[in-house]
Amino acid sequence: MRLRKTRFVCVSDTHGYTPSEAGFKLPAGDVLIHAGDLTNRGSLSELRKTIEWISKADYEVKIVVCGNHDITLDASFYAKYGSAFHNQHLENSEQCMEVVRAGSPSIVFLQHQSALVRLTRADGPKTIFKVFGSPYSQFTGNWAFGYESADAAALWGQIPLDTDIVITHTPPHSHCDSLSTGEPVGCKALLQALSKVRPLLAVCGHVHEARGYERVKWSSPLSNNAAPEQTEHHVMRGVLPPRESKKQNLVDLSGKKAERPDNYGYSVQANTDLPTASFTPSQNALLLPSITASTATMPDSPQQSQNIPFSLHSSSIEDTRSGEIHLRRKETCIVNAAIVASKWPHRGGKKFNPPIVVDLELPAWSEPE
């Protein structure tokens, strides 16, 4: 199998600010990842502004999920609580959702679902990977895309085991999730799921002050019944340049500037004919069916209820949940890519972080013979 370096530019929690307003230029790369909180309060104008700069950004593919501040994109939540945010000037949730859906064809909008992404630019790496993206997060207060602790294990248990990259708004517990007080506030059930899936890369946001990255080497052999603290073997906390530095915030997982991760499992190994048999020449991404799609009722709105994850069935491709691929992966790089560095009430003024760039080796796809 041929592996090629693919460059991911990771952002989260832009809260309606464009790169120019935040004071940085978007680094060059192959794929842009936005891990949620596209807006501050989900307004139509904020969404248009954010989707416009994402659409124009020079990346072959942009993968986007929502966050708890994107309230109008959680239709059931907004129908119940929208007046608490927008008083009598309520937005139209379907119109807001259409802004995201009608953006550039290069945008892959994931709503607790998977996609198979194939890069095809002549000057690009021509790699392929499976990504899972979700807007859900646990938090204190009344915000969108929330879930109860009792539902967490079932929610994150829907991440397919052959996923290469996981994008969630919430961080996992004890990794890139600590408040300024040092208290970890991430999701324990998500950490448990990551310890089983062992994706190559996990991107999140939500906790602004926890921005950064960690490389987690999982213990082996893997036990499905082990608690998260029993499955972690070694954690290396990454060091990024100071916010004021002009140096690129690079995380090298390609082996060029840092040790290559001990990973040998990729989604295409379980579906060897997918790269050539499933894409048309104009496609960069295929949305894959949820693992619950065969039994779930298909919703008319993005969510059946606030706390029940929905299912989408946009492809006839089977979701394998391979029991072997994740066993060949020993390490996950967890990145919190929050752009807004301060939080309300922003004492001393708003501060912004630059994007985090991740170089990752992925399988190259091949043209049919």
Short mmCIF file of C-alpha atoms in Angstrom, two decimals:
data_model
loop_
_atom_site.label_atom_id
_atom_site.label_comp_id
_atom_site.label_asym_id
_atom_site.label_seq_id
_atom_site.Cartn_x
_atom_site.Cartn_y
_atom_site.Cartn_z
CA MET A 1 0.00 0.00 0.00
CA ARG A 2 1.31 3.43 -0.98
CA LEU A 3 1.08 6.12 1.70
CA ARG A 4 1.29 9.82 0.93
CA LYS A 5 1.43 12.87 3.16
CA THR A 6 -1.87 14.72 3.36
CA ARG A 7 -2.02 18.13 5.03
CA PHE A 8 -5.02 19.00 7.22
CA VAL A 9 -5.62 22.56 8.40
CA CYS A 10 -7.72 22.40 11.58
CA VAL A 11 -9.90 25.13 13.08
CA SER A 12 -12.80 25.26 15.53
CA ASP A 13 -14.78 27.83 17.48
CA THR A 14 -14.42 30.67 15.01
CA HIS A 15 -17.72 32.08 16.35
CA GLY A 16 -18.52 34.12 13.26
CA TYR A 17 -15.04 35.58 12.78
CA THR A 18 -13.23 35.28 9.46
CA PRO A 19 -9.49 34.53 9.29
CA SER A 20 -8.74 38.14 8.40
CA GLU A 21 -10.74 39.40 11.39
CA ALA A 22 -8.88 36.92 13.62
CA GLY A 23 -5.56 38.20 12.28
CA PHE A 24 -4.14 35.18 10.45
CA LYS A 25 -3.86 33.74 6.97
CA LEU A 26 -5.06 30.23 6.31
CA PRO A 27 -2.02 27.97 5.75
CA ALA A 28 -1.80 25.98 2.54
CA GLY A 29 -3.10 22.43 2.75
CA ASP A 30 -5.23 19.72 1.19
CA VAL A 31 -8.18 19.54 3.60
CA LEU A 32 -9.75 22.11 5.94
CA ILE A 33 -11.46 20.78 9.09
CA HIS A 34 -13.87 22.97 11.09
CA ALA A 35 -14.89 21.30 14.37
CA GLY A 36 -17.90 23.44 15.22
CA ASP A 37 -19.16 26.74 16.62
CA LEU A 38 -19.27 28.30 13.19
CA THR A 39 -21.24 31.16 14.74
CA ASN A 40 -21.80 32.88 18.05
CA ARG A 41 -25.59 32.58 18.12
CA GLY A 42 -26.52 30.82 14.92
CA SER A 43 -27.86 33.80 13.01
CA LEU A 44 -28.41 33.62 9.28
CA SER A 45 -25.94 36.47 8.69
CA GLU A 46 -23.25 34.72 10.75
CA LEU A 47 -23.77 31.47 8.86
CA ARG A 48 -23.58 33.19 5.48
CA LYS A 49 -20.38 34.96 6.49
CA THR A 50 -18.74 31.77 7.75
CA ILE A 51 -19.80 29.53 4.88
CA GLU A 52 -18.62 32.19 2.43
CA TRP A 53 -15.03 32.20 3.70
CA ILE A 54 -14.96 28.41 4.01
CA SER A 55 -16.28 28.05 0.45
CA LYS A 56 -13.62 30.40 -0.91
CA ALA A 57 -10.76 28.83 1.05
CA ASP A 58 -8.29 27.09 -1.27
CA TYR A 59 -8.61 23.49 -0.08
CA GLU A 60 -9.80 20.58 -2.16
CA VAL A 61 -12.17 19.46 0.60
CA LYS A 62 -13.57 21.25 3.67
CA ILE A 63 -15.10 19.04 6.37
CA VAL A 64 -17.50 20.88 8.69
CA VAL A 65 -19.50 19.99 11.81
CA CYS A 66 -21.68 22.21 14.00
CA GLY A 67 -21.21 23.16 17.64
CA ASN A 68 -23.40 24.11 20.58
CA HIS A 69 -23.47 27.79 19.55
CA ASP A 70 -24.92 26.95 16.12
CA ILE A 71 -28.39 26.89 17.61
CA THR A 72 -30.46 27.41 14.46
CA LEU A 73 -28.95 24.27 12.90
CA ASP A 74 -30.46 22.16 15.69
CA ALA A 75 -34.07 22.59 14.52
CA SER A 76 -35.82 20.89 17.44
CA PHE A 77 -33.73 22.76 20.01
CA TYR A 78 -34.31 26.11 18.28
CA ALA A 79 -38.06 25.53 18.01
CA LYS A 80 -38.16 25.14 21.79
CA TYR A 81 -35.56 27.63 22.98
CA GLY A 82 -34.94 30.04 20.11
CA SER A 83 -36.82 32.94 21.70
CA ALA A 84 -34.37 32.88 24.64
CA PHE A 85 -31.61 33.78 22.19
CA HIS A 86 -33.31 35.85 19.49
CA ASN A 87 -36.33 37.29 21.33
CA GLN A 88 -39.09 37.97 18.82
CA HIS A 89 -36.74 38.05 15.83
CA LEU A 90 -36.55 34.31 15.26
CA GLU A 91 -34.54 32.87 12.41
CA ASN A 92 -35.82 30.25 9.98
CA SER A 93 -33.97 27.03 10.85
CA GLU A 94 -34.51 25.48 7.43
CA GLN A 95 -33.21 28.60 5.72
CA CYS A 96 -30.15 28.56 7.98
CA MET A 97 -29.54 24.89 7.23
CA GLU A 98 -29.88 25.56 3.51
CA VAL A 99 -27.05 28.12 3.71
CA VAL A 100 -24.74 25.35 4.89
CA ARG A 101 -26.06 22.72 2.48
CA ALA A 102 -25.91 25.07 -0.50
CA GLY A 103 -22.31 26.09 0.09
CA SER A 104 -19.44 25.07 -2.12
CA PRO A 105 -19.48 21.46 -3.44
CA SER A 106 -16.11 21.16 -1.70
CA ILE A 107 -17.81 21.34 1.73
CA VAL A 108 -18.57 17.99 3.38
CA PHE A 109 -21.13 18.76 6.10
CA LEU A 110 -21.32 15.92 8.65
CA GLN A 111 -24.20 15.58 11.12
CA HIS A 112 -23.22 12.59 13.27
CA GLN A 113 -22.34 10.51 10.23
CA SER A 114 -19.44 9.16 8.17
CA ALA A 115 -18.08 9.97 4.75
CA LEU A 116 -15.47 8.45 2.49
CA VAL A 117 -13.29 11.25 1.10
CA ARG A 118 -11.10 10.92 -1.98
CA LEU A 119 -8.68 13.69 -3.00
CA THR A 120 -8.33 14.00 -6.78
CA ARG A 121 -6.46 17.22 -7.56
CA ALA A 122 -3.68 16.65 -10.06
CA ASP A 123 -1.19 18.43 -7.79
CA GLY A 124 -2.55 16.87 -4.60
CA PRO A 125 -1.70 13.69 -2.69
CA LYS A 126 -4.58 11.66 -4.24
CA THR A 127 -5.30 9.93 -0.95
CA ILE A 128 -8.47 8.44 0.52
CA PHE A 129 -9.80 8.28 4.08
CA LYS A 130 -12.95 7.66 6.11
CA VAL A 131 -14.10 10.44 8.42
CA PHE A 132 -16.80 10.60 11.08
CA GLY A 133 -18.14 13.99 12.19
CA SER A 134 -20.57 14.97 14.95
CA PRO A 135 -21.86 18.25 16.46
CA TYR A 136 -22.76 16.86 19.89
CA SER A 137 -21.21 18.00 23.17
CA GLN A 138 -21.86 17.89 26.90
CA PHE A 139 -21.93 21.23 28.68
CA THR A 140 -23.49 23.26 31.47
CA GLY A 141 -26.34 25.44 30.32
CA ASN A 142 -28.96 25.42 27.60
CA TRP A 143 -27.28 25.06 24.22
CA ALA A 144 -27.76 23.14 20.99
CA PHE A 145 -26.70 19.55 20.22
CA GLY A 146 -26.63 18.46 23.84
CA TYR A 147 -26.96 14.96 25.23
CA GLU A 148 -27.43 13.35 28.60
CA SER A 149 -24.67 11.35 30.27
CA ALA A 150 -26.91 8.29 30.18
CA ASP A 151 -27.02 8.51 26.36
CA ALA A 152 -23.31 9.15 25.84
CA ALA A 153 -22.09 5.56 25.43
CA ALA A 154 -24.75 4.76 22.82
CA LEU A 155 -24.12 8.04 21.01
CA TRP A 156 -20.36 7.60 20.62
CA GLY A 157 -20.69 3.87 20.11
CA GLN A 158 -21.97 4.77 16.65
CA ILE A 159 -18.49 5.76 15.47
CA PRO A 160 -17.49 3.00 12.99
CA LEU A 161 -14.44 1.03 14.05
CA ASP A 162 -12.72 1.55 10.69
CA THR A 163 -12.83 5.37 10.93
CA ASP A 164 -9.54 7.07 10.04
CA ILE A 165 -10.41 10.59 11.30
CA VAL A 166 -12.95 11.59 13.96
CA ILE A 167 -14.24 15.18 14.20
CA THR A 168 -16.33 16.12 17.23
CA HIS A 169 -17.15 19.48 18.75
CA THR A 170 -16.59 18.17 22.26
CA PRO A 171 -13.16 16.93 23.36
CA PRO A 172 -12.71 13.54 25.02
CA HIS A 173 -12.21 13.49 28.77
CA SER A 174 -8.69 14.32 30.03
CA HIS A 175 -7.33 15.22 26.59
CA CYS A 176 -7.30 18.83 25.36
CA ASP A 177 -10.31 19.56 27.58
CA SER A 178 -9.05 21.32 30.73
CA LEU A 179 -10.46 24.63 31.88
CA SER A 180 -8.14 27.36 33.13
CA THR A 181 -8.70 25.89 36.61
CA GLY A 182 -7.24 22.58 35.42
CA GLU A 183 -10.58 20.77 35.59
CA PRO A 184 -11.13 18.34 32.69
CA VAL A 185 -14.63 18.69 31.21
CA GLY A 186 -14.53 16.43 28.16
CA CYS A 187 -16.71 13.39 27.59
CA LYS A 188 -15.66 10.10 29.21
CA ALA A 189 -17.81 8.07 26.82
CA LEU A 190 -16.12 9.71 23.82
CA LEU A 191 -12.72 8.81 25.28
CA GLN A 192 -13.92 5.24 25.70
CA ALA A 193 -15.05 5.19 22.05
CA LEU A 194 -11.74 6.62 20.83
CA SER A 195 -9.85 4.00 22.81
CA LYS A 196 -11.72 1.33 20.83
CA VAL A 197 -11.75 2.97 17.39
CA ARG A 198 -8.20 4.33 17.67
CA PRO A 199 -8.52 6.81 14.79
CA LEU A 200 -5.35 8.23 13.30
CA LEU A 201 -6.54 11.76 14.10
CA ALA A 202 -9.29 13.17 16.36
CA VAL A 203 -10.12 16.88 16.00
CA CYS A 204 -12.27 18.82 18.46
CA GLY A 205 -12.77 22.26 20.01
CA HIS A 206 -15.37 23.65 22.46
CA VAL A 207 -12.98 24.26 25.39
CA HIS A 208 -11.10 27.31 24.16
CA GLU A 209 -8.36 27.34 26.79
CA ALA A 210 -7.51 23.69 26.09
CA ARG A 211 -6.36 24.34 22.55
CA GLY A 212 -3.37 22.21 21.56
CA TYR A 213 -2.63 18.58 20.79
CA GLU A 214 -1.70 15.28 22.41
CA ARG A 215 -0.42 12.01 20.99
CA VAL A 216 -2.02 9.10 22.83
CA LYS A 217 -0.43 5.66 22.54
CA TRP A 218 -3.01 3.07 23.47
CA SER A 219 -2.15 -0.01 25.49
CA SER A 220 -2.28 -3.42 23.84
CA PRO A 221 -4.00 -5.84 23.73
CA LEU A 222 -7.28 -3.95 23.47
CA SER A 223 -10.03 -4.94 25.88
CA ASN A 224 -13.59 -3.95 24.97
CA ASN A 225 -14.48 -3.92 28.66
CA ALA A 226 -11.55 -1.82 29.84
CA ALA A 227 -12.15 1.64 31.24
CA PRO A 228 -10.49 4.56 29.39
CA GLU A 229 -7.84 4.96 32.07
CA GLN A 230 -6.95 1.29 31.64
CA THR A 231 -6.51 1.49 27.87
CA GLU A 232 -4.14 4.47 27.69
CA HIS A 233 -0.47 3.63 27.62
CA HIS A 234 1.45 6.87 27.10
CA VAL A 235 0.48 10.49 26.44
CA MET A 236 2.76 13.06 24.86
CA ARG A 237 1.51 16.63 25.22
CA GLY A 238 2.49 18.62 22.16
CA VAL A 239 4.25 21.98 22.20
CA LEU A 240 3.12 24.66 19.75
CA PRO A 241 4.67 28.09 19.09
CA PRO A 242 3.39 31.00 21.23
CA ARG A 243 0.26 32.70 19.94
CA GLU A 244 2.25 35.77 18.89
CA SER A 245 4.78 33.71 16.89
CA LYS A 246 4.69 33.70 13.11
CA LYS A 247 5.82 30.08 13.01
CA GLN A 248 3.39 27.55 11.64
CA ASN A 249 1.56 25.49 14.24
CA LEU A 250 2.56 22.15 12.69
CA VAL A 251 1.90 18.67 14.04
CA ASP A 252 3.98 16.22 12.03
CA LEU A 253 2.61 12.67 11.92
CA SER A 254 4.35 11.80 8.66
CA GLY A 255 7.70 10.85 10.20
CA LYS A 256 9.57 13.75 8.62
CA LYS A 257 10.06 15.94 11.70
CA ALA A 258 8.77 13.67 14.46
CA GLU A 259 8.31 10.00 15.19
CA ARG A 260 5.84 8.33 12.86
CA PRO A 261 2.77 6.89 14.67
CA ASP A 262 2.72 3.12 15.06
CA ASN A 263 -0.37 2.73 12.89
CA TYR A 264 -1.04 0.26 10.09
CA GLY A 265 -4.82 0.11 9.76
CA TYR A 266 -6.73 2.19 7.20
CA SER A 267 -10.38 2.09 6.15
CA VAL A 268 -9.64 1.24 2.51
CA GLN A 269 -8.18 -2.08 3.57
CA ALA A 270 -11.66 -3.27 4.51
CA ASN A 271 -13.25 -1.98 1.29
CA THR A 272 -10.56 -2.36 -1.35
CA ASP A 273 -12.86 -1.70 -4.30
CA LEU A 274 -14.52 1.42 -2.85
CA PRO A 275 -11.95 3.92 -4.19
CA THR A 276 -12.59 2.89 -7.80
CA ALA A 277 -16.12 1.49 -7.83
CA SER A 278 -18.13 4.03 -5.84
CA PHE A 279 -17.06 7.50 -6.95
CA THR A 280 -18.04 9.36 -10.08
CA PRO A 281 -15.40 11.69 -11.58
CA SER A 282 -17.07 14.75 -9.99
CA GLN A 283 -17.27 13.35 -6.47
CA ASN A 284 -14.85 14.01 -3.62
CA ALA A 285 -16.96 12.50 -0.85
CA LEU A 286 -19.58 9.82 -0.31
CA LEU A 287 -21.84 10.06 2.72
CA LEU A 288 -22.06 6.64 4.30
CA PRO A 289 -25.09 5.15 6.05
CA SER A 290 -25.31 5.26 9.81
CA ILE A 291 -24.75 1.94 11.53
CA THR A 292 -28.32 2.29 12.80
CA ALA A 293 -29.78 3.16 9.41
CA SER A 294 -31.32 -0.27 8.85
CA THR A 295 -33.45 -0.04 11.99
CA ALA A 296 -33.92 3.68 12.64
CA THR A 297 -36.79 5.82 11.43
CA MET A 298 -35.55 8.40 8.96
CA PRO A 299 -36.14 11.92 10.34
CA ASP A 300 -37.65 14.83 8.46
CA SER A 301 -35.46 17.29 10.36
CA PRO A 302 -31.79 17.17 11.38
CA GLN A 303 -32.74 15.63 14.73
CA GLN A 304 -35.70 13.55 15.85
CA SER A 305 -35.33 15.05 19.32
CA GLN A 306 -32.67 17.03 21.09
CA ASN A 307 -31.01 14.05 22.70
CA ILE A 308 -31.51 11.30 20.12
CA PRO A 309 -28.93 11.09 17.32
CA PHE A 310 -30.42 10.85 13.85
CA SER A 311 -29.51 8.54 11.01
CA LEU A 312 -28.85 9.40 7.38
CA HIS A 313 -28.78 6.93 4.50
CA SER A 314 -27.16 8.67 1.57
CA SER A 315 -25.37 5.72 0.01
CA SER A 316 -25.83 2.02 -0.60
CA ILE A 317 -22.29 1.31 0.62
CA GLU A 318 -22.22 -0.90 3.69
CA ASP A 319 -20.67 0.43 6.87
CA THR A 320 -18.31 -2.34 7.85
CA ARG A 321 -17.41 -1.55 11.49
CA SER A 322 -14.38 -3.74 10.90
CA GLY A 323 -13.17 -5.59 13.97
CA GLU A 324 -9.59 -5.73 12.69
CA ILE A 325 -8.47 -2.36 11.37
CA HIS A 326 -8.45 -0.56 14.72
CA LEU A 327 -6.37 -3.34 16.27
CA ARG A 328 -3.50 -2.41 13.95
CA ARG A 329 -3.55 1.18 15.17
CA LYS A 330 -1.62 2.00 18.32
CA GLU A 331 -1.82 5.79 18.47
CA THR A 332 -4.30 8.65 18.12
CA CYS A 333 -3.37 12.31 17.78
CA ILE A 334 -6.01 14.46 19.51
CA VAL A 335 -6.18 18.11 18.40
CA ASN A 336 -8.22 20.90 19.98
CA ALA A 337 -8.23 23.56 17.26
CA ALA A 338 -10.13 26.41 18.97
CA ILE A 339 -9.49 29.72 17.21
CA VAL A 340 -11.09 32.10 19.71
CA ALA A 341 -8.65 31.89 22.61
CA SER A 342 -10.60 33.90 25.17
CA LYS A 343 -14.12 33.28 26.39
CA TRP A 344 -16.98 35.51 27.40
CA PRO A 345 -16.82 38.18 28.76
CA HIS A 346 -13.38 38.39 27.04
CA ARG A 347 -11.66 40.47 29.71
CA GLY A 348 -8.78 42.34 28.12
CA GLY A 349 -10.26 41.89 24.65
CA LYS A 350 -10.73 38.95 22.34
CA LYS A 351 -7.69 36.85 21.51
CA PHE A 352 -7.29 34.42 18.63
CA ASN A 353 -5.18 31.35 17.94
CA PRO A 354 -3.87 30.41 14.48
CA PRO A 355 -4.98 27.13 12.83
CA ILE A 356 -3.23 23.88 13.68
CA VAL A 357 -1.72 22.09 10.69
CA VAL A 358 -1.47 18.29 10.75
CA ASP A 359 0.60 16.24 8.30
CA LEU A 360 -0.74 12.70 8.13
CA GLU A 361 0.15 9.75 5.93
CA LEU A 362 -2.86 8.19 4.19
CA PRO A 363 -3.36 5.51 1.50
CA ALA A 364 -3.20 6.60 -2.12
CA TRP A 365 -6.12 5.48 -4.25
CA SER A 366 -5.64 4.16 -7.77
CA GLU A 367 -7.54 4.56 -11.04
CA PRO A 368 -9.42 1.48 -12.31
CA GLU A 369 -7.42 -0.56 -14.80
#
